[in-house]
Coordinates of N, CA, C and O in Angstrom, one line a residue:
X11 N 95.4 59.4 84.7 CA 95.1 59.8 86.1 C 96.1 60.8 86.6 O 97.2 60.5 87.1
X12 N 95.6 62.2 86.4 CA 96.4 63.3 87.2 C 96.2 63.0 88.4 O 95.1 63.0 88.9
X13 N 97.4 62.8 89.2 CA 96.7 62.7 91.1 C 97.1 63.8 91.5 O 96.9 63.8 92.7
X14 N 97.7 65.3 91.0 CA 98.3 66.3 91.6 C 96.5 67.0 91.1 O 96.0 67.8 92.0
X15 N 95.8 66.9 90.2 CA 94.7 67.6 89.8 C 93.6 67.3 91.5 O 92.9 68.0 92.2
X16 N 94.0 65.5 91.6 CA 93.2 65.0 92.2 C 93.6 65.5 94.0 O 93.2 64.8 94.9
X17 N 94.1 66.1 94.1 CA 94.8 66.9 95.5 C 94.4 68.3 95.9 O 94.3 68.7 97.1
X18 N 94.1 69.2 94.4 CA 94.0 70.4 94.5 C 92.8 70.2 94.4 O 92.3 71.1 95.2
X19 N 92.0 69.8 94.0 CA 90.4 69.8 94.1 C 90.2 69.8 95.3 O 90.6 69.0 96.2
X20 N 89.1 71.0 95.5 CA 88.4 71.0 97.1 C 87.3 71.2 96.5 O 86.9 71.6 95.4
X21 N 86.6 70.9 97.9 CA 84.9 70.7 97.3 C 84.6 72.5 98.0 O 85.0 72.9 99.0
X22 N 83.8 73.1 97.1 CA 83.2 74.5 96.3 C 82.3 74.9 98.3 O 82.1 75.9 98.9
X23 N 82.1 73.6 98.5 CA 81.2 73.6 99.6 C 81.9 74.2 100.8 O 81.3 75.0 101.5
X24 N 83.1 73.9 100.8 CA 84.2 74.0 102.1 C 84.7 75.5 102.1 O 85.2 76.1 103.1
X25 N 84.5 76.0 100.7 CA 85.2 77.9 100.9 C 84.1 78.6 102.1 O 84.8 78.6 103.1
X26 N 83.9 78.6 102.2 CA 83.1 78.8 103.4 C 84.2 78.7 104.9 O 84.8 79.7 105.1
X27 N 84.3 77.5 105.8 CA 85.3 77.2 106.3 C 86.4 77.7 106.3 O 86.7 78.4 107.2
X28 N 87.2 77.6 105.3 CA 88.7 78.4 104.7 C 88.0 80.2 105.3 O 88.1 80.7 106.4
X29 N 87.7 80.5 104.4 CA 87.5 82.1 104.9 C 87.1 82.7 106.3 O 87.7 83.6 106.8
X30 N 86.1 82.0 106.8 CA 85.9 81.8 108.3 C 87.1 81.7 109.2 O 87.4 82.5 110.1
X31 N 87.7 80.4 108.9 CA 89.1 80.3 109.7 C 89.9 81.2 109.5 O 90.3 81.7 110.6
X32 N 90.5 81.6 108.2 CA 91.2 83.0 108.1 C 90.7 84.3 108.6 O 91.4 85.3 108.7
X33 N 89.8 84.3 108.7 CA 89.1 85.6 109.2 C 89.7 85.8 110.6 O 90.5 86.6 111.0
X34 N 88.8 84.7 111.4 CA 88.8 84.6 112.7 C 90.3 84.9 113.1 O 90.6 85.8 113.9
X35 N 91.5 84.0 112.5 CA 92.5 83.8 113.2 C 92.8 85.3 112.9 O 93.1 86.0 113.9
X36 N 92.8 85.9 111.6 CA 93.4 86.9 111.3 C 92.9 88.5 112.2 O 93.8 89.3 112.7
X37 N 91.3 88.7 112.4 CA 91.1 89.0 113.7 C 92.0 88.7 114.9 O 93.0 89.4 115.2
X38 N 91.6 88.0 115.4 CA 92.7 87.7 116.5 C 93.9 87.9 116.5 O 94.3 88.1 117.6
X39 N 95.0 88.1 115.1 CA 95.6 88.5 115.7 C 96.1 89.7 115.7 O 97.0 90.2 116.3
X40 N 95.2 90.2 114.9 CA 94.9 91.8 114.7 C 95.2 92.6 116.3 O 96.0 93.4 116.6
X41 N 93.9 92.0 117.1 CA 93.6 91.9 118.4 C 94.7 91.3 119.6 O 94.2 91.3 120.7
X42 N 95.7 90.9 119.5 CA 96.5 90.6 119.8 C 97.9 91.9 119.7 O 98.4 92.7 120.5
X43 N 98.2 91.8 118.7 CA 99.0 92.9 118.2 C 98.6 94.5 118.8 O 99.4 95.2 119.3
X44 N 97.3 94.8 118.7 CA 97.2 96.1 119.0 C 96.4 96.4 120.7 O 96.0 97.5 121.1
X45 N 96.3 95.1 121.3 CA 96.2 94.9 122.8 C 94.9 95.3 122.9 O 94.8 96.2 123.7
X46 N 93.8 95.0 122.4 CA 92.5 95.1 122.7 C 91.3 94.5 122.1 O 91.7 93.5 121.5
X47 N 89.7 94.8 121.9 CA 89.4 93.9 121.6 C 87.5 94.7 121.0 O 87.3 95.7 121.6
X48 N 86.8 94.4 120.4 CA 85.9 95.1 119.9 C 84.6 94.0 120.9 O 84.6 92.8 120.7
X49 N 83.7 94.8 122.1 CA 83.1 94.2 122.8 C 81.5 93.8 121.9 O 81.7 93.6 120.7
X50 N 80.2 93.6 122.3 CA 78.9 93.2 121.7 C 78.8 94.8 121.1 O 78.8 94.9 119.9
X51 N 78.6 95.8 121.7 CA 78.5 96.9 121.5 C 79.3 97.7 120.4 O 79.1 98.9 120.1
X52 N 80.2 96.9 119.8 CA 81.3 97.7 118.6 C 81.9 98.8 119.6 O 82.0 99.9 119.2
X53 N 82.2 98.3 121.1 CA 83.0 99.4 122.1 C 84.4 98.7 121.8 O 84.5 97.5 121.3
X54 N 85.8 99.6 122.1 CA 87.0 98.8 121.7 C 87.4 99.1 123.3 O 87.4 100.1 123.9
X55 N 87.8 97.7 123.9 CA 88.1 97.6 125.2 C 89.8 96.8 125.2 O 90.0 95.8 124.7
X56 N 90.6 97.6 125.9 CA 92.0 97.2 126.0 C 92.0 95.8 127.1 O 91.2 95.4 127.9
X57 N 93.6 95.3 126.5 CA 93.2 94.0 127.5 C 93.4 94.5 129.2 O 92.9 93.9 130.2
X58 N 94.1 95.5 129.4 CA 94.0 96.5 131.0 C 92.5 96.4 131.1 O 91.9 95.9 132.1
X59 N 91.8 96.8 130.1 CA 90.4 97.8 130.6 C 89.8 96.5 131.0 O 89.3 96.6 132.2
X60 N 89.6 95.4 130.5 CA 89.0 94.1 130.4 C 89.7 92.9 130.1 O 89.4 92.1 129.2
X61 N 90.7 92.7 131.3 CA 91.0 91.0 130.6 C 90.1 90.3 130.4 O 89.8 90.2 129.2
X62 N 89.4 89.7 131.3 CA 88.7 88.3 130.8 C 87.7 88.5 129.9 O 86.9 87.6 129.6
X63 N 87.7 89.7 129.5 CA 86.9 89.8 128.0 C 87.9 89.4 127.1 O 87.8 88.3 126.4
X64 N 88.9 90.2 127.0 CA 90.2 90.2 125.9 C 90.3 88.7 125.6 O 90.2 88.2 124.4
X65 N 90.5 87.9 127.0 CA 90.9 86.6 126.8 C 90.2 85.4 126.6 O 90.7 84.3 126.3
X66 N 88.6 85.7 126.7 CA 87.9 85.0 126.3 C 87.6 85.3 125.1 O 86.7 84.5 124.9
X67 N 87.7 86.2 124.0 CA 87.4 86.6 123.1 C 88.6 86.3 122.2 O 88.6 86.3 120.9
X68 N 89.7 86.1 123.0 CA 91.2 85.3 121.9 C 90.9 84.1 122.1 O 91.2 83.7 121.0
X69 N 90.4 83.2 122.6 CA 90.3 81.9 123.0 C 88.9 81.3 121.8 O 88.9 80.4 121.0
X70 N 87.8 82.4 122.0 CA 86.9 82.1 121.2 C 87.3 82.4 119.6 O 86.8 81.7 118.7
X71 N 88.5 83.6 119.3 CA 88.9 83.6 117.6 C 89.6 82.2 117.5 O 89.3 81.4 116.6
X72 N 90.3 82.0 118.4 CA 91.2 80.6 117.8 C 90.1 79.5 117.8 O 90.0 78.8 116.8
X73 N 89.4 79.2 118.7 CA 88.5 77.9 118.5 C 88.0 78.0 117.2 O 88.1 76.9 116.5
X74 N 87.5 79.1 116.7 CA 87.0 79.3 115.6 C 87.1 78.8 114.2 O 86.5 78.2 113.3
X75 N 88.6 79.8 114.6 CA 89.6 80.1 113.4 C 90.0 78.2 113.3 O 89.5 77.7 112.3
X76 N 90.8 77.5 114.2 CA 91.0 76.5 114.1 C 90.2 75.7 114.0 O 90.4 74.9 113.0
X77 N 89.3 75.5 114.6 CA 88.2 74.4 114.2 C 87.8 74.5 112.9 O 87.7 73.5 112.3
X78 N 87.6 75.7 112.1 CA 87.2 75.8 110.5 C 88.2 75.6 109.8 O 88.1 75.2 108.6
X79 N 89.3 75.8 110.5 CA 90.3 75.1 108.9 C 90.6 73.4 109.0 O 90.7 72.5 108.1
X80 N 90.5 73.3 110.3 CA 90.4 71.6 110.5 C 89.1 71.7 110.2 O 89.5 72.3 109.1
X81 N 88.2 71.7 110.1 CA 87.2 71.0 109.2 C 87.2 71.5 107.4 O 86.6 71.0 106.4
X82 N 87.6 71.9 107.3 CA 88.6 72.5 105.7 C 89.4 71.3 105.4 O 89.3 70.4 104.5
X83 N 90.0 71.4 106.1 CA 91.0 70.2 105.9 C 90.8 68.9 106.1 O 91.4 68.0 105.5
X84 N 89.9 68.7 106.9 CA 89.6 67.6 106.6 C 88.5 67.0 105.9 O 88.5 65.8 105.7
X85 N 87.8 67.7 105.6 CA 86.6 67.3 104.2 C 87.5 67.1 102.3 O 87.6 66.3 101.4
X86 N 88.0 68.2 102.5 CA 89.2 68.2 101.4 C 90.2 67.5 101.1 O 90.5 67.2 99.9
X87 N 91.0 67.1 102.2 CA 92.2 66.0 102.4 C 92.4 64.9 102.9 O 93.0 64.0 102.4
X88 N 91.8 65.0 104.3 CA 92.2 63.9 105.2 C 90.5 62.9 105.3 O 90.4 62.2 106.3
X89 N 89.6 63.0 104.5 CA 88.4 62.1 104.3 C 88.6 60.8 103.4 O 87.7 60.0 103.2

């Protein structure tokens, strides 16, 4: 009984999740860093030009980003 084999096993199902979450967060902070943000239109709007776009649009990468690695993690680890 390897239990280090039995740790690194994730289920094939969940890469999905993982990449989503890194995506998103990584977006964000992309978007964070360079103070703006890519609107429905693929227009690039600064957080001056549009806060409560900017900031609902950082709020919605992290929900994202976070909620998919916690569901990553927890189908994989903590089930």
């Amino acid at each position: 009984n390897n239990h280090l084999c039995d740790f690194i096993m994730i289920r094939p199902e969940t890469i999905g999740n993982l990449i989503i979450g890194l995506v998103s967060l990584g977006y964000g902070v992309y978007c964070m860093v360079h103070g703006g943000t890519h609107t429905r239109n693929a227009t690039w709007f600064t957080r001056e030009e549009a806060p409560k776009t900017f900031w609902s649009c950082m709020g919605l990468y992290l929900l994202i980003g976070v909620g998919s690695l916690f569901n990553f993690a927890y189908i994989n680890f903590l089930k």
